[in-house]
Amino acid sequence: MLCDPGGFRTDTVGTVAGPMATSSAQVSMRDAFVQRSGVGLTLLGQEFRIVGANVYWLGLDENVNPSPSYPSKTRVTEIMGIVSAMGGTVIRSHTLGISFGTSLSVMPALNTYNDAAYEPIDFAILMARVYGIKLLIPLVDNYNWYHGGKYQFIGWAGIQWSGVGAAITPPDVGAYFYNTTSIVDRFKAYITHHLTHVNQYTGIAYKDDPTILGWETGNELTAVLYNDGPAPPAWTSEIAGLIKSLAPNHLVVDGTYGFYPESGQLQVEQVDIFSDHFYPPSISRFQAGLALTQAANRVYLAGEWDWTGQYGGDSLQSFTSALESSPGVGDFFWSLFGHDDQCCMFVEHDDGYSFYYPGRTDDMFQRAVGLTQHAAKMGGSTPPQVIPAVACPQYSFPTTLFPSGVNPGNLGI
């Protein structure tokens, strides 16, 4: 028997138990690619706004035992239900693309690929499609966390380094990732392998899947804080050009983390979206970046932002209002978690930004209401005054939402 998952409020409504059967128009949206039109995005000719959450752990998670492990299907489907209930249109997920250096990684060693690592990634992409959610996938990390990043490629080239996270020694060793031909070529080979992988559930290669909105050249590649960056525009152009050649229907996001107009960053033609991250939220910083982005006729994305208010900055309401009133702008808050495999306890993460819907405190609940209303405003719909609860586990899956030949009863969900 499942234990009480907790987190349910008497001031929520209904229980989201799975995706609803969809209209022909909604099915068409799932089968269509998001496109850029100047400073905005469209889907089937209608305005499309990115709004949603960072769920970095969908492909591999370090918050479980053993650590890391592939996330369970129960956890993945619950988080899709939560994003859907909150009105999200897109999820940004690092580990669907960043996976290097461990036995569970897509690329555990140089020129070595692990097919088993693709099963959870394939499943997450399948379920995003079922729930009508698009995906944005970064391809490398600026740091050395459990899922790997640029330092694995540097080490595979025989260049010595040590450290965890951003505390890397020597502090400028990261520059080799951008300016060493053999490393760039190996990263490009990984991108080619990853984008041409065929999803075992959908039968669609990643590069051809409309569930994937686009690819981000990396996560927080502004390494000026660590004396080895930002990512050179020539490198961004080369990587973005490869992505466009493989996946011409997908968008490319520059993963620089901020704006460096003097570098030539904004002149990289293959980039569709420029982004910044906000710790804490800052309307003035947002407006400055937005002006640069729109002058370049591109789309602006607040790729991560702190929903907690713990370090000051502008309030959630004022910051989200600024996003809502700026045409074409999209955003993802950092970051969303749910329950464990048994739907008993919340999965704990210790970075101070973990969000649990519909809230494990009164303050978090009020912010859940605000975030859900924000998503509605971004989509041009009436903001809900009472937000829905989400069942864990998710259990209602019309077979018509799945690709031909995929029976949800056989997926373990």
Tab-separated table of C-alpha atoms in Angstrom:
chain	number	residue	atom	x	y	z
A	1	MET	CA	0.000	0.000	0.000
A	2	LEU	CA	1.285	3.447	-0.856
A	3	CYS	CA	1.849	5.813	2.029
A	4	ASP	CA	0.342	9.291	2.145
A	5	PRO	CA	2.424	11.463	-0.201
A	6	GLY	CA	1.622	14.640	1.679
A	7	GLY	CA	1.758	18.081	0.171
A	8	PHE	CA	-1.977	18.190	-0.614
A	9	ARG	CA	-3.914	21.218	0.478
A	10	THR	CA	-7.564	21.738	1.223
A	11	ASP	CA	-7.362	24.932	-0.841
A	12	THR	CA	-6.473	23.085	-4.046
A	13	VAL	CA	-9.054	21.726	-6.430
A	14	GLY	CA	-9.477	18.346	-8.099
A	15	THR	CA	-6.644	15.887	-8.553
A	16	VAL	CA	-4.641	15.749	-11.765
A	17	ALA	CA	-4.229	11.997	-12.278
A	18	GLY	CA	-2.749	11.979	-15.745
A	19	PRO	CA	-2.989	13.709	-19.116
A	20	MET	CA	-6.432	14.160	-20.565
A	21	ALA	CA	-7.496	12.913	-23.971
A	22	THR	CA	-6.656	15.646	-26.435
A	23	SER	CA	-8.352	17.387	-29.318
A	24	SER	CA	-7.037	17.098	-32.848
A	25	ALA	CA	-5.601	20.599	-32.475
A	26	GLN	CA	-3.643	19.581	-29.376
A	27	VAL	CA	-2.342	16.477	-31.123
A	28	SER	CA	-1.208	18.674	-33.992
A	29	MET	CA	0.666	20.892	-31.520
A	30	ARG	CA	2.511	17.865	-30.147
A	31	ASP	CA	3.544	16.909	-33.675
A	32	ALA	CA	4.676	20.424	-34.632
A	33	PHE	CA	7.998	22.174	-34.109
A	34	VAL	CA	8.294	25.460	-32.250
A	35	GLN	CA	9.667	28.103	-34.619
A	36	ARG	CA	11.271	31.501	-34.173
A	37	SER	CA	9.689	34.585	-35.688
A	38	GLY	CA	11.891	37.582	-34.934
A	39	VAL	CA	11.889	38.191	-31.175
A	40	GLY	CA	9.153	35.626	-30.500
A	41	LEU	CA	8.235	31.992	-30.987
A	42	THR	CA	5.311	30.365	-32.743
A	43	LEU	CA	3.674	26.957	-32.791
A	44	LEU	CA	1.420	26.217	-35.764
A	45	GLY	CA	1.405	29.914	-36.531
A	46	GLN	CA	0.248	30.976	-33.050
A	47	GLU	CA	2.333	32.762	-30.429
A	48	PHE	CA	4.187	30.330	-28.158
A	49	ARG	CA	5.696	31.407	-24.845
A	50	ILE	CA	8.270	29.321	-23.010
A	51	VAL	CA	7.278	29.003	-19.363
A	52	GLY	CA	8.068	26.187	-17.003
A	53	ALA	CA	10.615	24.692	-14.652
A	54	ASN	CA	14.146	23.414	-14.571
A	55	VAL	CA	13.998	19.672	-13.832
A	56	TYR	CA	17.669	18.871	-14.234
A	57	TRP	CA	17.535	15.242	-12.994
A	58	LEU	CA	15.259	13.571	-15.574
A	59	GLY	CA	18.088	11.541	-17.131
A	60	LEU	CA	20.197	10.839	-14.025
A	61	ASP	CA	19.704	11.885	-10.397
A	62	GLU	CA	22.148	12.293	-7.509
A	63	ASN	CA	19.471	12.860	-4.851
A	64	VAL	CA	18.651	9.165	-4.383
A	65	ASN	CA	20.281	6.018	-3.049
A	66	PRO	CA	22.413	4.747	-4.656
A	67	SER	CA	23.657	8.077	-5.904
A	68	PRO	CA	23.517	8.638	-8.790
A	69	SER	CA	20.687	6.506	-10.189
A	70	TYR	CA	18.276	6.696	-13.051
A	71	PRO	CA	14.999	8.274	-11.879
A	72	SER	CA	12.016	5.976	-11.621
A	73	LYS	CA	9.156	6.164	-14.078
A	74	THR	CA	6.858	7.093	-11.190
A	75	ARG	CA	8.927	10.170	-10.437
A	76	VAL	CA	9.188	11.224	-14.075
A	77	THR	CA	5.461	10.923	-14.698
A	78	GLU	CA	4.606	12.787	-11.490
A	79	ILE	CA	6.827	15.709	-12.465
A	80	MET	CA	5.195	15.854	-15.909
A	81	GLY	CA	1.828	16.001	-14.175
A	82	ILE	CA	3.049	18.825	-11.925
A	83	VAL	CA	4.407	20.919	-14.803
A	84	SER	CA	1.161	20.355	-16.684
A	85	ALA	CA	-0.942	21.350	-13.663
A	86	MET	CA	1.141	24.512	-13.242
A	87	GLY	CA	0.520	25.477	-16.871
A	88	GLY	CA	4.091	24.917	-18.003
A	89	THR	CA	4.810	24.615	-21.706
A	90	VAL	CA	8.497	23.596	-21.586
A	91	ILE	CA	10.917	21.814	-19.234
A	92	ARG	CA	14.649	22.561	-19.218
A	93	SER	CA	16.573	19.423	-18.234
A	94	HIS	CA	20.356	19.190	-18.072
A	95	THR	CA	20.737	15.419	-17.779
A	96	LEU	CA	18.781	14.724	-20.951
A	97	GLY	CA	21.871	15.998	-22.757
A	98	ILE	CA	24.744	16.303	-20.258
A	99	SER	CA	25.913	12.809	-19.352
A	100	PHE	CA	29.660	12.159	-19.095
A	101	GLY	CA	32.192	10.310	-17.032
A	102	THR	CA	30.347	7.729	-14.883
A	103	SER	CA	29.248	4.156	-15.537
A	104	LEU	CA	25.630	5.377	-15.785
A	105	SER	CA	26.423	8.138	-18.273
A	106	VAL	CA	25.636	8.200	-21.973
A	107	MET	CA	29.382	8.676	-22.514
A	108	PRO	CA	31.177	6.969	-19.602
A	109	ALA	CA	34.585	7.239	-21.300
A	110	LEU	CA	36.016	8.806	-24.406
A	111	ASN	CA	34.458	7.345	-27.584
A	112	THR	CA	32.428	4.912	-25.460
A	113	TYR	CA	28.634	5.014	-25.367
A	114	ASN	CA	26.275	3.359	-22.903
A	115	ASP	CA	22.982	2.349	-24.518
A	116	ALA	CA	21.412	1.660	-21.101
A	117	ALA	CA	21.719	5.355	-20.252
A	118	TYR	CA	19.354	6.187	-23.083
A	119	GLU	CA	16.360	4.327	-21.633
A	120	PRO	CA	15.490	6.947	-18.967
A	121	ILE	CA	16.147	9.775	-21.435
A	122	ASP	CA	13.947	8.114	-24.053
A	123	PHE	CA	11.218	7.627	-21.448
A	124	ALA	CA	11.322	11.248	-20.273
A	125	ILE	CA	10.999	12.451	-23.866
A	126	LEU	CA	8.099	10.044	-24.452
A	127	MET	CA	6.231	11.272	-21.376
A	128	ALA	CA	6.829	14.925	-22.186
A	129	ARG	CA	5.159	14.224	-25.515
A	130	VAL	CA	2.252	12.449	-23.806
A	131	TYR	CA	1.675	15.445	-21.512
A	132	GLY	CA	2.069	17.952	-24.348
A	133	ILE	CA	5.230	19.517	-22.912
A	134	LYS	CA	8.225	20.614	-24.989
A	135	LEU	CA	11.851	20.171	-23.854
A	136	LEU	CA	14.962	22.360	-23.865
A	137	ILE	CA	18.155	20.339	-23.458
A	138	PRO	CA	21.627	21.731	-22.595
A	139	LEU	CA	24.542	19.756	-24.061
A	140	VAL	CA	27.432	20.398	-21.657
A	141	ASP	CA	27.950	21.874	-18.196
A	142	ASN	CA	30.437	24.554	-17.204
A	143	TYR	CA	31.012	22.754	-13.896
A	144	ASN	CA	32.086	19.370	-12.614
A	145	TRP	CA	28.969	17.909	-11.034
A	146	TYR	CA	27.849	14.281	-10.891
A	147	HIS	CA	26.519	14.252	-14.470
A	148	GLY	CA	29.781	15.584	-15.913
A	149	GLY	CA	30.594	18.483	-18.176
A	150	LYS	CA	33.406	20.163	-20.063
A	151	TYR	CA	36.096	19.004	-17.633
A	152	GLN	CA	35.591	15.362	-18.588
A	153	PHE	CA	36.543	16.249	-22.167
A	154	ILE	CA	39.541	18.220	-20.919
A	155	GLY	CA	40.723	15.283	-18.827
A	156	TRP	CA	40.226	12.840	-21.705
A	157	ALA	CA	42.640	15.009	-23.680
A	158	GLY	CA	45.325	14.358	-21.058
A	159	ILE	CA	45.102	17.792	-19.415
A	160	GLN	CA	45.290	17.634	-15.627
A	161	TRP	CA	42.708	19.283	-13.377
A	162	SER	CA	40.985	18.639	-10.048
A	163	GLY	CA	37.966	19.860	-8.134
A	164	VAL	CA	34.194	19.703	-7.805
A	165	GLY	CA	31.529	22.065	-9.031
A	166	ALA	CA	33.031	25.433	-9.920
A	167	ALA	CA	36.061	25.064	-7.616
A	168	ILE	CA	38.439	23.779	-10.287
A	169	THR	CA	42.242	23.869	-10.154
A	170	PRO	CA	43.955	25.351	-12.110
A	171	PRO	CA	41.258	28.034	-12.439
A	172	ASP	CA	41.824	28.694	-16.153
A	173	VAL	CA	41.962	25.076	-17.344
A	174	GLY	CA	38.395	25.273	-18.681
A	175	ALA	CA	39.560	27.376	-21.634
A	176	TYR	CA	40.985	24.229	-23.232
A	177	PHE	CA	37.436	23.081	-23.909
A	178	TYR	CA	36.943	25.877	-26.422
A	179	ASN	CA	40.360	26.352	-27.977
A	180	THR	CA	41.696	22.805	-28.405
A	181	THR	CA	40.739	21.324	-31.765
A	182	SER	CA	40.763	17.708	-30.608
A	183	ILE	CA	38.466	18.507	-27.666
A	184	VAL	CA	36.053	20.493	-29.832
A	185	ASP	CA	35.963	17.632	-32.343
A	186	ARG	CA	35.241	15.082	-29.607
A	187	PHE	CA	32.419	17.215	-28.238
A	188	LYS	CA	30.986	17.561	-31.737
A	189	ALA	CA	31.152	13.780	-32.143
A	190	TYR	CA	29.146	13.408	-28.931
A	191	ILE	CA	26.542	15.893	-30.159
A	192	THR	CA	26.228	13.997	-33.435
A	193	HIS	CA	25.809	10.688	-31.639
A	194	HIS	CA	23.280	12.100	-29.205
A	195	LEU	CA	21.094	13.924	-31.696
A	196	THR	CA	20.988	10.958	-34.065
A	197	HIS	CA	19.969	8.502	-31.331
A	198	VAL	CA	16.573	6.923	-32.087
A	199	ASN	CA	14.150	6.890	-29.164
A	200	GLN	CA	13.241	3.273	-28.366
A	201	TYR	CA	9.684	4.261	-27.385
A	202	THR	CA	8.760	6.700	-30.155
A	203	GLY	CA	10.962	5.458	-32.995
A	204	ILE	CA	11.969	9.088	-33.638
A	205	ALA	CA	15.567	10.293	-33.683
A	206	TYR	CA	16.123	13.124	-31.235
A	207	LYS	CA	17.044	15.453	-34.084
A	208	ASP	CA	13.635	14.871	-35.692
A	209	ASP	CA	11.462	14.975	-32.561
A	210	PRO	CA	9.088	17.959	-32.235
A	211	THR	CA	8.884	17.298	-28.484
A	212	ILE	CA	12.353	18.832	-28.300
A	213	LEU	CA	12.053	22.593	-28.688
A	214	GLY	CA	15.789	23.040	-28.930
A	215	TRP	CA	19.301	22.499	-27.689
A	216	GLU	CA	21.393	24.782	-25.497
A	217	THR	CA	25.105	24.966	-26.287
A	218	GLY	CA	25.791	24.534	-22.589
A	219	ASN	CA	24.830	25.464	-19.059
A	220	GLU	CA	26.300	28.693	-17.668
A	221	LEU	CA	29.251	28.819	-20.027
A	222	THR	CA	30.221	32.295	-18.879
A	223	ALA	CA	33.385	31.271	-17.188
A	224	VAL	CA	34.742	34.784	-16.706
A	225	LEU	CA	34.191	34.215	-13.008
A	226	TYR	CA	36.805	31.478	-13.247
A	227	ASN	CA	39.240	33.212	-15.655
A	228	ASP	CA	38.614	31.064	-18.721
A	229	GLY	CA	35.684	32.485	-20.682
A	230	PRO	CA	33.062	33.322	-21.794
A	231	ALA	CA	32.537	30.803	-24.557
A	232	PRO	CA	34.119	32.323	-27.683
A	233	PRO	CA	31.570	33.301	-30.349
A	234	ALA	CA	33.558	31.277	-32.915
A	235	TRP	CA	33.040	28.181	-30.765
A	236	THR	CA	29.343	28.953	-30.293
A	237	SER	CA	28.972	29.420	-34.043
A	238	GLU	CA	30.644	26.079	-34.743
A	239	ILE	CA	28.550	24.168	-32.206
A	240	ALA	CA	25.302	25.901	-33.150
A	241	GLY	CA	26.043	25.296	-36.816
A	242	LEU	CA	26.459	21.574	-36.155
A	243	ILE	CA	23.153	21.455	-34.250
A	244	LYS	CA	21.368	23.271	-37.075
A	245	SER	CA	22.854	20.912	-39.668
A	246	LEU	CA	21.643	17.861	-37.740
A	247	ALA	CA	18.330	19.231	-36.444
A	248	PRO	CA	17.225	22.055	-38.757
A	249	ASN	CA	13.773	22.197	-37.153
A	250	HIS	CA	15.131	22.731	-33.642
A	251	LEU	CA	16.101	26.023	-32.025
A	252	VAL	CA	19.546	26.802	-30.619
A	253	VAL	CA	20.031	28.572	-27.294
A	254	ASP	CA	23.334	30.273	-26.515
A	255	GLY	CA	24.394	28.899	-23.129
A	256	THR	CA	26.754	31.758	-22.304
A	257	TYR	CA	24.878	32.939	-19.138
A	258	GLY	CA	24.581	36.648	-19.630
A	259	PHE	CA	25.557	39.171	-22.252
A	260	TYR	CA	28.969	40.212	-23.563
A	261	PRO	CA	28.166	42.307	-26.642
A	262	GLU	CA	31.774	43.425	-27.066
A	263	SER	CA	32.770	39.795	-27.672
A	264	GLY	CA	30.623	39.351	-30.778
A	265	GLN	CA	28.276	36.993	-28.917
A	266	LEU	CA	25.115	38.613	-30.309
A	267	GLN	CA	26.317	38.321	-33.903
A	268	VAL	CA	26.309	34.508	-34.006
A	269	GLU	CA	23.707	33.949	-36.711
A	270	GLN	CA	22.873	30.333	-35.856
A	271	VAL	CA	21.622	31.252	-32.373
A	272	ASP	CA	17.853	31.716	-31.947
A	273	ILE	CA	17.679	32.475	-28.231
A	274	PHE	CA	19.960	34.333	-25.822
A	275	SER	CA	19.570	33.760	-22.105
A	276	ASP	CA	20.504	34.871	-18.626
A	277	HIS	CA	20.115	33.452	-15.110
A	278	PHE	CA	18.932	35.361	-12.046
A	279	TYR	CA	20.181	34.811	-8.500
A	280	PRO	CA	18.423	36.909	-7.249
A	281	PRO	CA	15.771	38.191	-9.692
A	282	SER	CA	16.650	41.606	-11.132
A	283	ILE	CA	14.304	43.530	-13.388
A	284	SER	CA	17.043	46.005	-14.357
A	285	ARG	CA	19.397	43.211	-15.416
A	286	PHE	CA	16.560	41.544	-17.310
A	287	GLN	CA	15.653	44.734	-19.148
A	288	ALA	CA	19.264	45.412	-20.113
A	289	GLY	CA	19.649	41.921	-21.587
A	290	LEU	CA	16.265	42.110	-23.269
A	291	ALA	CA	17.223	45.334	-25.049
A	292	LEU	CA	20.392	43.723	-26.408
A	293	THR	CA	18.524	40.592	-27.481
A	294	GLN	CA	15.736	42.412	-29.248
A	295	ALA	CA	18.198	44.721	-30.986
A	296	ALA	CA	19.717	41.528	-32.397
A	297	ASN	CA	16.206	40.346	-33.401
A	298	ARG	CA	16.371	37.226	-31.231
A	299	VAL	CA	14.322	35.648	-28.465
A	300	TYR	CA	15.093	36.327	-24.794
A	301	LEU	CA	15.011	33.566	-22.153
A	302	ALA	CA	15.372	33.825	-18.386
A	303	GLY	CA	16.795	30.311	-18.245
A	304	GLU	CA	16.997	30.053	-14.458
A	305	TRP	CA	15.688	32.275	-11.693
A	306	ASP	CA	15.437	32.106	-7.926
A	307	TRP	CA	11.801	31.807	-6.796
A	308	THR	CA	12.621	31.900	-3.064
A	309	GLY	CA	13.447	35.556	-2.412
A	310	GLN	CA	16.040	34.424	0.135
A	311	TYR	CA	18.772	36.698	-1.237
A	312	GLY	CA	16.667	39.768	-1.891
A	313	GLY	CA	16.248	41.145	-5.381
A	314	ASP	CA	12.918	41.963	-6.953
A	315	SER	CA	9.819	40.186	-5.711
A	316	LEU	CA	8.360	37.167	-7.473
A	317	GLN	CA	5.286	39.150	-8.474
A	318	SER	CA	7.195	42.139	-9.873
A	319	PHE	CA	9.746	39.984	-11.683
A	320	THR	CA	7.168	37.702	-13.278
A	321	SER	CA	5.082	40.742	-14.240
A	322	ALA	CA	8.095	42.161	-16.056
A	323	LEU	CA	8.514	38.876	-17.930
A	324	GLU	CA	4.822	38.672	-18.794
A	325	SER	CA	4.691	42.184	-20.223
A	326	SER	CA	7.680	41.666	-22.527
A	327	PRO	CA	6.618	40.077	-25.848
A	328	GLY	CA	8.391	36.869	-26.799
A	329	VAL	CA	10.200	36.428	-23.476
A	330	GLY	CA	10.294	32.982	-21.829
A	331	ASP	CA	11.435	31.713	-18.441
A	332	PHE	CA	12.147	28.715	-16.211
A	333	PHE	CA	12.329	28.875	-12.405
A	334	TRP	CA	14.956	26.827	-10.563
A	335	SER	CA	14.145	24.041	-9.742
A	336	LEU	CA	11.346	21.472	-9.463
A	337	PHE	CA	11.232	18.232	-7.443
A	338	GLY	CA	8.528	15.749	-6.489
A	339	HIS	CA	8.070	12.607	-4.431
A	340	ASP	CA	10.174	9.474	-4.160
A	341	ASP	CA	9.488	6.200	-5.998
A	342	GLN	CA	6.795	5.189	-3.489
A	343	CYS	CA	5.064	8.601	-3.480
A	344	CYS	CA	5.815	8.810	0.247
A	345	MET	CA	8.447	11.462	0.866
A	346	PHE	CA	9.682	14.450	-1.064
A	347	VAL	CA	13.072	13.945	-2.706
A	348	GLU	CA	15.412	16.307	-0.900
A	349	HIS	CA	17.986	18.486	-2.653
A	350	ASP	CA	20.265	20.772	-0.686
A	351	ASP	CA	20.883	23.814	-2.908
A	352	GLY	CA	18.180	25.911	-1.225
A	353	TYR	CA	16.034	26.350	-4.346
A	354	SER	CA	14.017	23.115	-4.387
A	355	PHE	CA	10.352	23.705	-5.182
A	356	TYR	CA	7.638	21.192	-4.255
A	357	TYR	CA	4.147	21.591	-5.668
A	358	PRO	CA	1.671	22.584	-4.341
A	359	GLY	CA	3.916	23.590	-1.455
A	360	ARG	CA	5.235	22.070	1.752
A	361	THR	CA	4.970	25.406	3.617
A	362	ASP	CA	2.433	28.218	3.493
A	363	ASP	CA	4.996	30.455	1.797
A	364	MET	CA	5.773	27.835	-0.845
A	365	PHE	CA	2.071	27.304	-1.457
A	366	GLN	CA	1.549	31.012	-2.077
A	367	ARG	CA	4.466	30.962	-4.500
A	368	ALA	CA	2.954	27.910	-6.223
A	369	VAL	CA	-0.187	29.959	-6.781
A	370	GLY	CA	1.911	32.827	-8.115
A	371	LEU	CA	3.911	30.601	-10.451
A	372	THR	CA	0.774	28.920	-11.778
A	373	GLN	CA	-0.885	32.276	-12.369
A	374	HIS	CA	2.294	33.484	-14.088
A	375	ALA	CA	2.205	30.574	-16.528
A	376	ALA	CA	-1.423	31.315	-17.352
A	377	LYS	CA	-0.633	34.966	-18.038
A	378	MET	CA	2.285	33.980	-20.261
A	379	GLY	CA	-0.110	31.823	-22.265
A	380	GLY	CA	-2.786	34.490	-22.456
A	381	SER	CA	-5.333	32.580	-20.372
A	382	THR	CA	-7.238	33.501	-17.217
A	383	PRO	CA	-5.066	32.930	-14.122
A	384	PRO	CA	-6.575	30.309	-11.783
A	385	GLN	CA	-7.538	31.433	-8.307
A	386	VAL	CA	-7.463	27.864	-6.959
A	387	ILE	CA	-4.748	25.540	-8.216
A	388	PRO	CA	-5.152	21.781	-8.801
A	389	ALA	CA	-3.548	19.042	-6.763
A	390	VAL	CA	-1.509	16.368	-8.569
A	391	ALA	CA	-1.885	12.653	-7.880
A	392	CYS	CA	1.180	10.578	-7.109
A	393	PRO	CA	1.455	8.187	-8.775
A	394	GLN	CA	-0.030	9.408	-12.020
A	395	TYR	CA	-2.364	6.669	-13.212
A	396	SER	CA	-4.667	7.733	-16.050
A	397	PHE	CA	-3.093	7.383	-19.488
A	398	PRO	CA	-5.353	7.209	-22.548
A	399	THR	CA	-3.642	4.901	-25.017
A	400	THR	CA	-4.444	7.348	-27.827
A	401	LEU	CA	-1.793	9.696	-26.433
A	402	PHE	CA	1.000	7.172	-26.997
A	403	PRO	CA	2.790	6.333	-30.240
A	404	SER	CA	1.484	3.344	-32.137
A	405	GLY	CA	2.737	0.136	-30.581
A	406	VAL	CA	3.400	1.634	-27.122
A	407	ASN	CA	1.078	0.296	-24.427
A	408	PRO	CA	1.248	2.368	-21.248
A	409	GLY	CA	0.300	-0.732	-19.281
A	410	ASN	CA	3.660	-2.247	-20.218
A	411	LEU	CA	5.745	0.754	-19.152
A	412	GLY	CA	5.583	0.232	-15.397
A	413	ILE	CA	3.630	3.423	-14.726
